[in-house]
Amino acid sequence: MEFTPKAPFSDELAQRKGDHIELANKARTSASILDSRFNYEPLFFAHPNSEAKWKTKFLNFDLDYPVWVSSMTGGTEHAKLINENLAKLCAEFKLGMGLGSCRALLSDDSRLNEFTVRQFMGSQPLFANIGIAQVEELLASGTENKLNEMVKKVEADGLIIHINPLQEWFQPEGDRYTKSPLETLTRVLDKIQTKVIVKEVGQGMGPKSLRALLELPIAGIELAAFGGTNFTLLEYLRATKDETKEPFINVGHSALEMVEILNALPTRNKEFIISGGIKSMLDGFELKTKLKANSVIGMASAFLNPALHDYETLRTYFLRQRESLLTARDLLVPREEE
């Protein structure tokens, strides 16, 4: 029998083995840093291919992945570039998106081109966005139909109303509510001719507020929880610092806490965008799995820097996030879900 020698190591393989030897000690871990949120189940896993999806129905829209680009920017120099890149991403990967505050469009259309991204979005869900203070002003002047006109201008599928009393209080130019947001919402909802989502802007909401929202005829709630970009802190940093207000910066509710609150309440067929402090798709996967209601994972600041560059940079970033999300879905089981 003729002897056939084994193929020699390739240079690449030899380099890899050398790296393993060199880095073995540096790669030692400790059980104290173990992420104990999940059971790791490698026996049932195949690496996701480029066609892999996580089909999701959200607010009667079809998404290929349970990911929502949360509201970020409008009325700034870079808003047009950012929003166009994000809209292209949503079209290619079938995601949903909320626009930044559309307040500027209530008075004139000079900045309309920053928000008109429907041609890039295709048929994917796009929601306009306005603050509760502006809603209160429109109701007071009897011009609340401007909300419907604004939604039509940007060819949106719905409206996000953000509630941000702490941010407004910290902001020197901030608006002051003369009515409670609950009263304003109750008055305006039957005048808005589209789906409505209500959100905070980085502090989250407690059980009384969530319970009240669940009883309103809205389509969904975005958590916008404490732990991500905090607009109250942002206003504190940009203005003359008032130390008497500073203790308020750290009040609020984390996304995990809000998920636990919602699980103890009747969610009345409402749907949810889980956002606020979602540092990775692993965080988003955990919370989506824990929430006992239909939800998507909302991310904002994570997309901001890639979107500021060019579309290919943003696309490459999302592909990495997508792979992380699909890997988490197929490889990990949250321990509470056993």
PDB file of N, CA and C in Angstrom, residues 226-317:
ATOM      1  N   PHE A 226     -34.498  54.143  31.114  1.00  0.00           N
ATOM      2  CA  PHE A 226     -33.257  54.680  31.669  1.00  0.00           C
ATOM      3  C   PHE A 226     -32.108  53.716  31.353  1.00  0.00           C
ATOM      4  N   GLY A 227     -30.971  54.274  30.961  1.00  0.00           N
ATOM      5  CA  GLY A 227     -29.810  53.442  30.694  1.00  0.00           C
ATOM      6  C   GLY A 227     -29.167  53.715  29.350  1.00  0.00           C
ATOM      7  N   GLY A 228     -29.873  54.438  28.487  1.00  0.00           N
ATOM      8  CA  GLY A 228     -29.304  54.830  27.207  1.00  0.00           C
ATOM      9  C   GLY A 228     -29.061  56.325  27.195  1.00  0.00           C
ATOM     10  N   THR A 229     -29.263  56.956  26.040  1.00  0.00           N
ATOM     11  CA  THR A 229     -29.136  58.414  25.966  1.00  0.00           C
ATOM     12  C   THR A 229     -30.192  59.045  26.858  1.00  0.00           C
ATOM     13  N   ASN A 230     -29.767  59.886  27.767  1.00  0.00           N
ATOM     14  CA  ASN A 230     -30.638  60.503  28.754  1.00  0.00           C
ATOM     15  C   ASN A 230     -30.742  61.989  28.406  1.00  0.00           C
ATOM     16  N   PHE A 231     -31.901  62.400  27.883  1.00  0.00           N
ATOM     17  CA  PHE A 231     -32.028  63.782  27.413  1.00  0.00           C
ATOM     18  C   PHE A 231     -32.116  64.775  28.572  1.00  0.00           C
ATOM     19  N   THR A 232     -32.492  64.307  29.742  1.00  0.00           N
ATOM     20  CA  THR A 232     -32.440  65.183  30.910  1.00  0.00           C
ATOM     21  C   THR A 232     -30.992  65.534  31.233  1.00  0.00           C
ATOM     22  N   LEU A 233     -30.137  64.510  31.224  1.00  0.00           N
ATOM     23  CA  LEU A 233     -28.701  64.756  31.440  1.00  0.00           C
ATOM     24  C   LEU A 233     -28.125  65.609  30.318  1.00  0.00           C
ATOM     25  N   LEU A 234     -28.560  65.349  29.095  1.00  0.00           N
ATOM     26  CA  LEU A 234     -28.070  66.120  27.951  1.00  0.00           C
ATOM     27  C   LEU A 234     -28.364  67.610  28.150  1.00  0.00           C
ATOM     28  N   GLU A 235     -29.592  67.935  28.593  1.00  0.00           N
ATOM     29  CA  GLU A 235     -29.941  69.341  28.808  1.00  0.00           C
ATOM     30  C   GLU A 235     -29.145  69.935  29.966  1.00  0.00           C
ATOM     31  N   TYR A 236     -28.871  69.124  30.979  1.00  0.00           N
ATOM     32  CA  TYR A 236     -28.065  69.584  32.110  1.00  0.00           C
ATOM     33  C   TYR A 236     -26.657  69.949  31.645  1.00  0.00           C
ATOM     34  N   LEU A 237     -26.115  69.155  30.727  1.00  0.00           N
ATOM     35  CA  LEU A 237     -24.754  69.386  30.247  1.00  0.00           C
ATOM     36  C   LEU A 237     -24.667  70.580  29.303  1.00  0.00           C
ATOM     37  N   ARG A 238     -25.722  70.836  28.559  1.00  0.00           N
ATOM     38  CA  ARG A 238     -25.643  71.924  27.576  1.00  0.00           C
ATOM     39  C   ARG A 238     -26.012  73.282  28.176  1.00  0.00           C
ATOM     40  N   ALA A 239     -26.667  73.287  29.327  1.00  0.00           N
ATOM     41  CA  ALA A 239     -27.092  74.548  29.930  1.00  0.00           C
ATOM     42  C   ALA A 239     -26.199  74.876  31.132  1.00  0.00           C
ATOM     43  N   THR A 240     -26.436  76.029  31.722  1.00  0.00           N
ATOM     44  CA  THR A 240     -25.764  76.359  32.978  1.00  0.00           C
ATOM     45  C   THR A 240     -26.243  75.368  34.026  1.00  0.00           C
ATOM     46  N   LYS A 241     -25.324  74.659  34.637  1.00  0.00           N
ATOM     47  CA  LYS A 241     -25.698  73.566  35.529  1.00  0.00           C
ATOM     48  C   LYS A 241     -26.374  74.100  36.792  1.00  0.00           C
ATOM     49  N   ASP A 242     -27.568  73.571  37.060  1.00  0.00           N
ATOM     50  CA  ASP A 242     -28.325  73.925  38.254  1.00  0.00           C
ATOM     51  C   ASP A 242     -28.252  72.735  39.199  1.00  0.00           C
ATOM     52  N   GLU A 243     -27.446  72.861  40.248  1.00  0.00           N
ATOM     53  CA  GLU A 243     -27.214  71.732  41.137  1.00  0.00           C
ATOM     54  C   GLU A 243     -28.456  71.325  41.912  1.00  0.00           C
ATOM     55  N   THR A 244     -29.434  72.219  42.020  1.00  0.00           N
ATOM     56  CA  THR A 244     -30.667  71.832  42.716  1.00  0.00           C
ATOM     57  C   THR A 244     -31.479  70.834  41.909  1.00  0.00           C
ATOM     58  N   LYS A 245     -31.278  70.822  40.595  1.00  0.00           N
ATOM     59  CA  LYS A 245     -31.992  69.876  39.728  1.00  0.00           C
ATOM     60  C   LYS A 245     -31.235  68.566  39.528  1.00  0.00           C
ATOM     61  N   GLU A 246     -29.938  68.592  39.742  1.00  0.00           N
ATOM     62  CA  GLU A 246     -29.093  67.454  39.390  1.00  0.00           C
ATOM     63  C   GLU A 246     -29.584  66.112  39.924  1.00  0.00           C
ATOM     64  N   PRO A 247     -30.116  66.013  41.158  1.00  0.00           N
ATOM     65  CA  PRO A 247     -30.548  64.705  41.658  1.00  0.00           C
ATOM     66  C   PRO A 247     -31.640  64.040  40.813  1.00  0.00           C
ATOM     67  N   PHE A 248     -32.373  64.841  40.034  1.00  0.00           N
ATOM     68  CA  PHE A 248     -33.447  64.272  39.225  1.00  0.00           C
ATOM     69  C   PHE A 248     -32.934  63.495  38.014  1.00  0.00           C
ATOM     70  N   ILE A 249     -31.675  63.708  37.641  1.00  0.00           N
ATOM     71  CA  ILE A 249     -31.139  63.084  36.430  1.00  0.00           C
ATOM     72  C   ILE A 249     -31.244  61.566  36.488  1.00  0.00           C
ATOM     73  N   ASN A 250     -31.032  61.012  37.665  1.00  0.00           N
ATOM     74  CA  ASN A 250     -30.934  59.561  37.776  1.00  0.00           C
ATOM     75  C   ASN A 250     -32.219  58.879  38.214  1.00  0.00           C
ATOM     76  N   VAL A 251     -33.350  59.560  38.143  1.00  0.00           N
ATOM     77  CA  VAL A 251     -34.613  58.879  38.438  1.00  0.00           C
ATOM     78  C   VAL A 251     -35.149  58.235  37.160  1.00  0.00           C
ATOM     79  N   GLY A 252     -35.929  57.204  37.332  1.00  0.00           N
ATOM     80  CA  GLY A 252     -36.513  56.548  36.163  1.00  0.00           C
ATOM     81  C   GLY A 252     -36.602  55.054  36.358  1.00  0.00           C
ATOM     82  N   HIS A 253     -36.726  54.355  35.238  1.00  0.00           N
ATOM     83  CA  HIS A 253     -36.920  52.906  35.256  1.00  0.00           C
ATOM     84  C   HIS A 253     -36.139  52.275  34.115  1.00  0.00           C
ATOM     85  N   SER A 254     -35.429  51.201  34.423  1.00  0.00           N
ATOM     86  CA  SER A 254     -34.682  50.481  33.389  1.00  0.00           C
ATOM     87  C   SER A 254     -35.638  49.699  32.494  1.00  0.00           C
ATOM     88  N   ALA A 255     -35.133  49.268  31.356  1.00  0.00           N
ATOM     89  CA  ALA A 255     -35.963  48.476  30.444  1.00  0.00           C
ATOM     90  C   ALA A 255     -36.372  47.164  31.097  1.00  0.00           C
ATOM     91  N   LEU A 256     -35.466  46.542  31.824  1.00  0.00           N
ATOM     92  CA  LEU A 256     -35.803  45.287  32.502  1.00  0.00           C
ATOM     93  C   LEU A 256     -36.907  45.508  33.527  1.00  0.00           C
ATOM     94  N   GLU A 257     -36.800  46.583  34.298  1.00  0.00           N
ATOM     95  CA  GLU A 257     -37.838  46.881  35.281  1.00  0.00           C
ATOM     96  C   GLU A 257     -39.182  47.123  34.600  1.00  0.00           C
ATOM     97  N   MET A 258     -39.177  47.835  33.478  1.00  0.00           N
ATOM     98  CA  MET A 258     -40.425  48.106  32.775  1.00  0.00           C
ATOM     99  C   MET A 258     -41.031  46.833  32.193  1.00  0.00           C
ATOM    100  N   VAL A 259     -40.192  45.944  31.690  1.00  0.00           N
ATOM    101  CA  VAL A 259     -40.689  44.658  31.199  1.00  0.00           C
ATOM    102  C   VAL A 259     -41.367  43.896  32.336  1.00  0.00           C
ATOM    103  N   GLU A 260     -40.758  43.889  33.503  1.00  0.00           N
ATOM    104  CA  GLU A 260     -41.343  43.186  34.645  1.00  0.00           C
ATOM    105  C   GLU A 260     -42.658  43.831  35.078  1.00  0.00           C
ATOM    106  N   ILE A 261     -42.722  45.159  35.023  1.00  0.00           N
ATOM    107  CA  ILE A 261     -43.971  45.855  35.354  1.00  0.00           C
ATOM    108  C   ILE A 261     -45.066  45.469  34.353  1.00  0.00           C
ATOM    109  N   LEU A 262     -44.741  45.510  33.070  1.00  0.00           N
ATOM    110  CA  LEU A 262     -45.726  45.200  32.032  1.00  0.00           C
ATOM    111  C   LEU A 262     -46.211  43.761  32.129  1.00  0.00           C
ATOM    112  N   ASN A 263     -45.321  42.854  32.480  1.00  0.00           N
ATOM    113  CA  ASN A 263     -45.726  41.451  32.601  1.00  0.00           C
ATOM    114  C   ASN A 263     -46.736  41.237  33.723  1.00  0.00           C
ATOM    115  N   ALA A 264     -46.798  42.168  34.646  1.00  0.00           N
ATOM    116  CA  ALA A 264     -47.755  42.058  35.750  1.00  0.00           C
ATOM    117  C   ALA A 264     -49.057  42.807  35.465  1.00  0.00           C
ATOM    118  N   LEU A 265     -49.154  43.427  34.299  1.00  0.00           N
ATOM    119  CA  LEU A 265     -50.340  44.202  33.933  1.00  0.00           C
ATOM    120  C   LEU A 265     -51.036  43.582  32.731  1.00  0.00           C
ATOM    121  N   PRO A 266     -52.338  43.825  32.569  1.00  0.00           N
ATOM    122  CA  PRO A 266     -53.011  43.407  31.332  1.00  0.00           C
ATOM    123  C   PRO A 266     -52.597  44.334  30.184  1.00  0.00           C
ATOM    124  N   THR A 267     -51.899  43.810  29.196  1.00  0.00           N
ATOM    125  CA  THR A 267     -51.357  44.678  28.138  1.00  0.00           C
ATOM    126  C   THR A 267     -52.376  44.987  27.039  1.00  0.00           C
ATOM    127  N   ARG A 268     -53.545  44.378  27.086  1.00  0.00           N
ATOM    128  CA  ARG A 268     -54.672  44.772  26.236  1.00  0.00           C
ATOM    129  C   ARG A 268     -54.312  44.851  24.750  1.00  0.00           C
ATOM    130  N   ASN A 269     -53.572  43.859  24.288  1.00  0.00           N
ATOM    131  CA  ASN A 269     -53.188  43.758  22.869  1.00  0.00           C
ATOM    132  C   ASN A 269     -52.304  44.899  22.382  1.00  0.00           C
ATOM    133  N   LYS A 270     -51.728  45.651  23.295  1.00  0.00           N
ATOM    134  CA  LYS A 270     -50.768  46.675  22.896  1.00  0.00           C
ATOM    135  C   LYS A 270     -49.465  45.997  22.467  1.00  0.00           C
ATOM    136  N   GLU A 271     -48.699  46.705  21.622  1.00  0.00           N
ATOM    137  CA  GLU A 271     -47.402  46.200  21.182  1.00  0.00           C
ATOM    138  C   GLU A 271     -46.314  47.178  21.637  1.00  0.00           C
ATOM    139  N   PHE A 272     -45.061  46.679  21.707  1.00  0.00           N
ATOM    140  CA  PHE A 272     -44.033  47.435  22.414  1.00  0.00           C
ATOM    141  C   PHE A 272     -42.722  47.497  21.630  1.00  0.00           C
ATOM    142  N   ILE A 273     -42.093  48.676  21.729  1.00  0.00           N
ATOM    143  CA  ILE A 273     -40.720  48.847  21.259  1.00  0.00           C
ATOM    144  C   ILE A 273     -39.854  48.877  22.510  1.00  0.00           C
ATOM    145  N   ILE A 274     -38.971  47.893  22.636  1.00  0.00           N
ATOM    146  CA  ILE A 274     -38.099  47.804  23.811  1.00  0.00           C
ATOM    147  C   ILE A 274     -36.848  48.626  23.527  1.00  0.00           C
ATOM    148  N   SER A 275     -36.702  49.742  24.204  1.00  0.00           N
ATOM    149  CA  SER A 275     -35.563  50.626  23.948  1.00  0.00           C
ATOM    150  C   SER A 275     -35.126  51.277  25.250  1.00  0.00           C
ATOM    151  N   GLY A 276     -33.918  51.805  25.228  1.00  0.00           N
ATOM    152  CA  GLY A 276     -33.364  52.455  26.402  1.00  0.00           C
ATOM    153  C   GLY A 276     -32.348  51.557  27.070  1.00  0.00           C
ATOM    154  N   GLY A 277     -31.073  51.841  26.860  1.00  0.00           N
ATOM    155  CA  GLY A 277     -30.029  51.037  27.478  1.00  0.00           C
ATOM    156  C   GLY A 277     -29.786  49.712  26.797  1.00  0.00           C
ATOM    157  N   ILE A 278     -30.221  49.574  25.557  1.00  0.00           N
ATOM    158  CA  ILE A 278     -29.962  48.344  24.803  1.00  0.00           C
ATOM    159  C   ILE A 278     -28.571  48.488  24.192  1.00  0.00           C
ATOM    160  N   LYS A 279     -27.567  47.974  24.874  1.00  0.00           N
ATOM    161  CA  LYS A 279     -26.183  48.147  24.438  1.00  0.00           C
ATOM    162  C   LYS A 279     -25.797  47.170  23.339  1.00  0.00           C
ATOM    163  N   SER A 280     -26.512  46.058  23.263  1.00  0.00           N
ATOM    164  CA  SER A 280     -26.185  45.037  22.278  1.00  0.00           C
ATOM    165  C   SER A 280     -27.444  44.266  21.933  1.00  0.00           C
ATOM    166  N   MET A 281     -27.373  43.482  20.869  1.00  0.00           N
ATOM    167  CA  MET A 281     -28.505  42.643  20.507  1.00  0.00           C
ATOM    168  C   MET A 281     -28.754  41.559  21.556  1.00  0.00           C
ATOM    169  N   LEU A 282     -27.731  41.222  22.329  1.00  0.00           N
ATOM    170  CA  LEU A 282     -27.921  40.262  23.409  1.00  0.00           C
ATOM    171  C   LEU A 282     -28.874  40.832  24.456  1.00  0.00           C
ATOM    172  N   ASP A 283     -28.710  42.110  24.787  1.00  0.00           N
ATOM    173  CA  ASP A 283     -29.633  42.773  25.711  1.00  0.00           C
ATOM    174  C   ASP A 283     -31.046  42.786  25.139  1.00  0.00           C
ATOM    175  N   GLY A 284     -31.143  43.158  23.870  1.00  0.00           N
ATOM    176  CA  GLY A 284     -32.454  43.220  23.235  1.00  0.00           C
ATOM    177  C   GLY A 284     -33.134  41.870  23.181  1.00  0.00           C
ATOM    178  N   PHE A 285     -32.368  40.841  22.852  1.00  0.00           N
ATOM    179  CA  PHE A 285     -32.913  39.485  22.787  1.00  0.00           C
ATOM    180  C   PHE A 285     -33.456  39.054  24.141  1.00  0.00           C
ATOM    181  N   GLU A 286     -32.696  39.313  25.205  1.00  0.00           N
ATOM    182  CA  GLU A 286     -33.152  38.927  26.542  1.00  0.00           C
ATOM    183  C   GLU A 286     -34.492  39.571  26.872  1.00  0.00           C
ATOM    184  N   LEU A 287     -34.609  40.869  26.648  1.00  0.00           N
ATOM    185  CA  LEU A 287     -35.818  41.594  27.035  1.00  0.00           C
ATOM    186  C   LEU A 287     -36.997  41.238  26.148  1.00  0.00           C
ATOM    187  N   LYS A 288     -36.750  41.060  24.852  1.00  0.00           N
ATOM    188  CA  LYS A 288     -37.830  40.650  23.960  1.00  0.00           C
ATOM    189  C   LYS A 288     -38.382  39.289  24.368  1.00  0.00           C
ATOM    190  N   THR A 289     -37.502  38.385  24.752  1.00  0.00           N
ATOM    191  CA  THR A 289     -37.929  37.054  25.159  1.00  0.00           C
ATOM    192  C   THR A 289     -38.702  37.094  26.470  1.00  0.00           C
ATOM    193  N   LYS A 290     -38.310  38.001  27.357  1.00  0.00           N
ATOM    194  CA  LYS A 290     -38.973  38.082  28.663  1.00  0.00           C
ATOM    195  C   LYS A 290     -40.343  38.756  28.593  1.00  0.00           C
ATOM    196  N   LEU A 291     -40.496  39.731  27.704  1.00  0.00           N
ATOM    197  CA  LEU A 291     -41.751  40.472  27.650  1.00  0.00           C
ATOM    198  C   LEU A 291     -42.858  39.592  27.072  1.00  0.00           C
ATOM    199  N   LYS A 292     -43.943  39.456  27.827  1.00  0.00           N
ATOM    200  CA  LYS A 292     -45.035  38.563  27.426  1.00  0.00           C
ATOM    201  C   LYS A 292     -46.052  39.303  26.556  1.00  0.00           C
ATOM    202  N   ALA A 293     -45.555  39.992  25.565  1.00  0.00           N
ATOM    203  CA  ALA A 293     -46.392  40.715  24.606  1.00  0.00           C
ATOM    204  C   ALA A 293     -45.566  40.909  23.351  1.00  0.00           C
ATOM    205  N   ASN A 294     -46.233  41.189  22.250  1.00  0.00           N
ATOM    206  CA  ASN A 294     -45.510  41.351  20.991  1.00  0.00           C
ATOM    207  C   ASN A 294     -44.610  42.579  21.041  1.00  0.00           C
ATOM    208  N   SER A 295     -43.367  42.415  20.590  1.00  0.00           N
ATOM    209  CA  SER A 295     -42.418  43.513  20.720  1.00  0.00           C
ATOM    210  C   SER A 295     -41.344  43.448  19.654  1.00  0.00           C
ATOM    211  N   VAL A 296     -40.683  44.587  19.467  1.00  0.00           N
ATOM    212  CA  VAL A 296     -39.474  44.682  18.651  1.00  0.00           C
ATOM    213  C   VAL A 296     -38.410  45.384  19.480  1.00  0.00           C
ATOM    214  N   ILE A 297     -37.172  45.293  19.036  1.00  0.00           N
ATOM    215  CA  ILE A 297     -36.042  45.879  19.749  1.00  0.00           C
ATOM    216  C   ILE A 297     -35.715  47.227  19.127  1.00  0.00           C
ATOM    217  N   GLY A 298     -35.779  48.273  19.920  1.00  0.00           N
ATOM    218  CA  GLY A 298     -35.508  49.615  19.416  1.00  0.00           C
ATOM    219  C   GLY A 298     -34.107  50.073  19.769  1.00  0.00           C
ATOM    220  N   MET A 299     -33.398  50.593  18.773  1.00  0.00           N
ATOM    221  CA  MET A 299     -32.057  51.138  19.016  1.00  0.00           C
ATOM    222  C   MET A 299     -31.942  52.475  18.293  1.00  0.00           C
ATOM    223  N   ALA A 300     -31.287  53.425  18.921  1.00  0.00           N
ATOM    224  CA  ALA A 300     -31.141  54.756  18.322  1.00  0.00           C
ATOM    225  C   ALA A 300     -29.681  55.151  18.221  1.00  0.00           C
ATOM    226  N   SER A 301     -29.062  55.494  19.356  1.00  0.00           N
ATOM    227  CA  SER A 301     -27.693  56.007  19.320  1.00  0.00           C
ATOM    228  C   SER A 301     -26.723  55.008  18.707  1.00  0.00           C
ATOM    229  N   ALA A 302     -27.013  53.705  18.830  1.00  0.00           N
ATOM    230  CA  ALA A 302     -26.133  52.698  18.229  1.00  0.00           C
ATOM    231  C   ALA A 302     -26.041  52.854  16.715  1.00  0.00           C
ATOM    232  N   PHE A 303     -27.120  53.316  16.095  1.00  0.00           N
ATOM    233  CA  PHE A 303     -27.141  53.491  14.643  1.00  0.00           C
ATOM    234  C   PHE A 303     -26.623  54.857  14.205  1.00  0.00           C
ATOM    235  N   LEU A 304     -26.518  55.785  15.154  1.00  0.00           N
ATOM    236  CA  LEU A 304     -26.262  57.178  14.785  1.00  0.00           C
ATOM    237  C   LEU A 304     -24.906  57.393  14.118  1.00  0.00           C
ATOM    238  N   ASN A 305     -23.834  56.939  14.750  1.00  0.00           N
ATOM    239  CA  ASN A 305     -22.501  57.166  14.166  1.00  0.00           C
ATOM    240  C   ASN A 305     -22.329  56.500  12.811  1.00  0.00           C
ATOM    241  N   PRO A 306     -22.713  55.222  12.635  1.00  0.00           N
ATOM    242  CA  PRO A 306     -22.612  54.627  11.296  1.00  0.00           C
ATOM    243  C   PRO A 306     -23.431  55.387  10.253  1.00  0.00           C
ATOM    244  N   ALA A 307     -24.625  55.859  10.636  1.00  0.00           N
ATOM    245  CA  ALA A 307     -25.482  56.578   9.689  1.00  0.00           C
ATOM    246  C   ALA A 307     -24.896  57.913   9.271  1.00  0.00           C
ATOM    247  N   LEU A 308     -24.039  58.487  10.116  1.00  0.00           N
ATOM    248  CA  LEU A 308     -23.407  59.771   9.803  1.00  0.00           C
ATOM    249  C   LEU A 308     -22.333  59.635   8.726  1.00  0.00           C
ATOM    250  N   HIS A 309     -21.823  58.422   8.533  1.00  0.00           N
ATOM    251  CA  HIS A 309     -20.762  58.219   7.545  1.00  0.00           C
ATOM    252  C   HIS A 309     -21.361  58.034   6.153  1.00  0.00           C
ATOM    253  N   ASP A 310     -21.686  56.822   5.807  1.00  0.00           N
ATOM    254  CA  ASP A 310     -22.300  56.555   4.515  1.00  0.00           C
ATOM    255  C   ASP A 310     -23.108  55.279   4.648  1.00  0.00           C
ATOM    256  N   TYR A 311     -23.862  54.955   3.612  1.00  0.00           N
ATOM    257  CA  TYR A 311     -24.770  53.819   3.736  1.00  0.00           C
ATOM    258  C   TYR A 311     -24.021  52.511   3.927  1.00  0.00           C
ATOM    259  N   GLU A 312     -22.912  52.317   3.248  1.00  0.00           N
ATOM    260  CA  GLU A 312     -22.190  51.046   3.371  1.00  0.00           C
ATOM    261  C   GLU A 312     -21.664  50.833   4.793  1.00  0.00           C
ATOM    262  N   THR A 313     -21.231  51.912   5.440  1.00  0.00           N
ATOM    263  CA  THR A 313     -20.792  51.798   6.835  1.00  0.00           C
ATOM    264  C   THR A 313     -21.942  51.367   7.721  1.00  0.00           C
ATOM    265  N   LEU A 314     -23.102  51.992   7.524  1.00  0.00           N
ATOM    266  CA  LEU A 314     -24.289  51.635   8.301  1.00  0.00           C
ATOM    267  C   LEU A 314     -24.716  50.199   8.016  1.00  0.00           C
ATOM    268  N   ARG A 315     -24.696  49.822   6.766  1.00  0.00           N
ATOM    269  CA  ARG A 315     -25.120  48.471   6.366  1.00  0.00           C
ATOM    270  C   ARG A 315     -24.206  47.407   6.988  1.00  0.00           C
ATOM    271  N   THR A 316     -22.913  47.640   6.938  1.00  0.00           N
ATOM    272  CA  THR A 316     -21.958  46.701   7.530  1.00  0.00           C
ATOM    273  C   THR A 316     -22.186  46.575   9.026  1.00  0.00           C
ATOM    274  N   TYR A 317     -22.458  47.704   9.677  1.00  0.00           N
ATOM    275  CA  TYR A 317     -22.738  47.680  11.114  1.00  0.00           C
ATOM    276  C   TYR A 317     -23.978  46.843  11.408  1.00  0.00           C
TER     277      TYR A 317
END
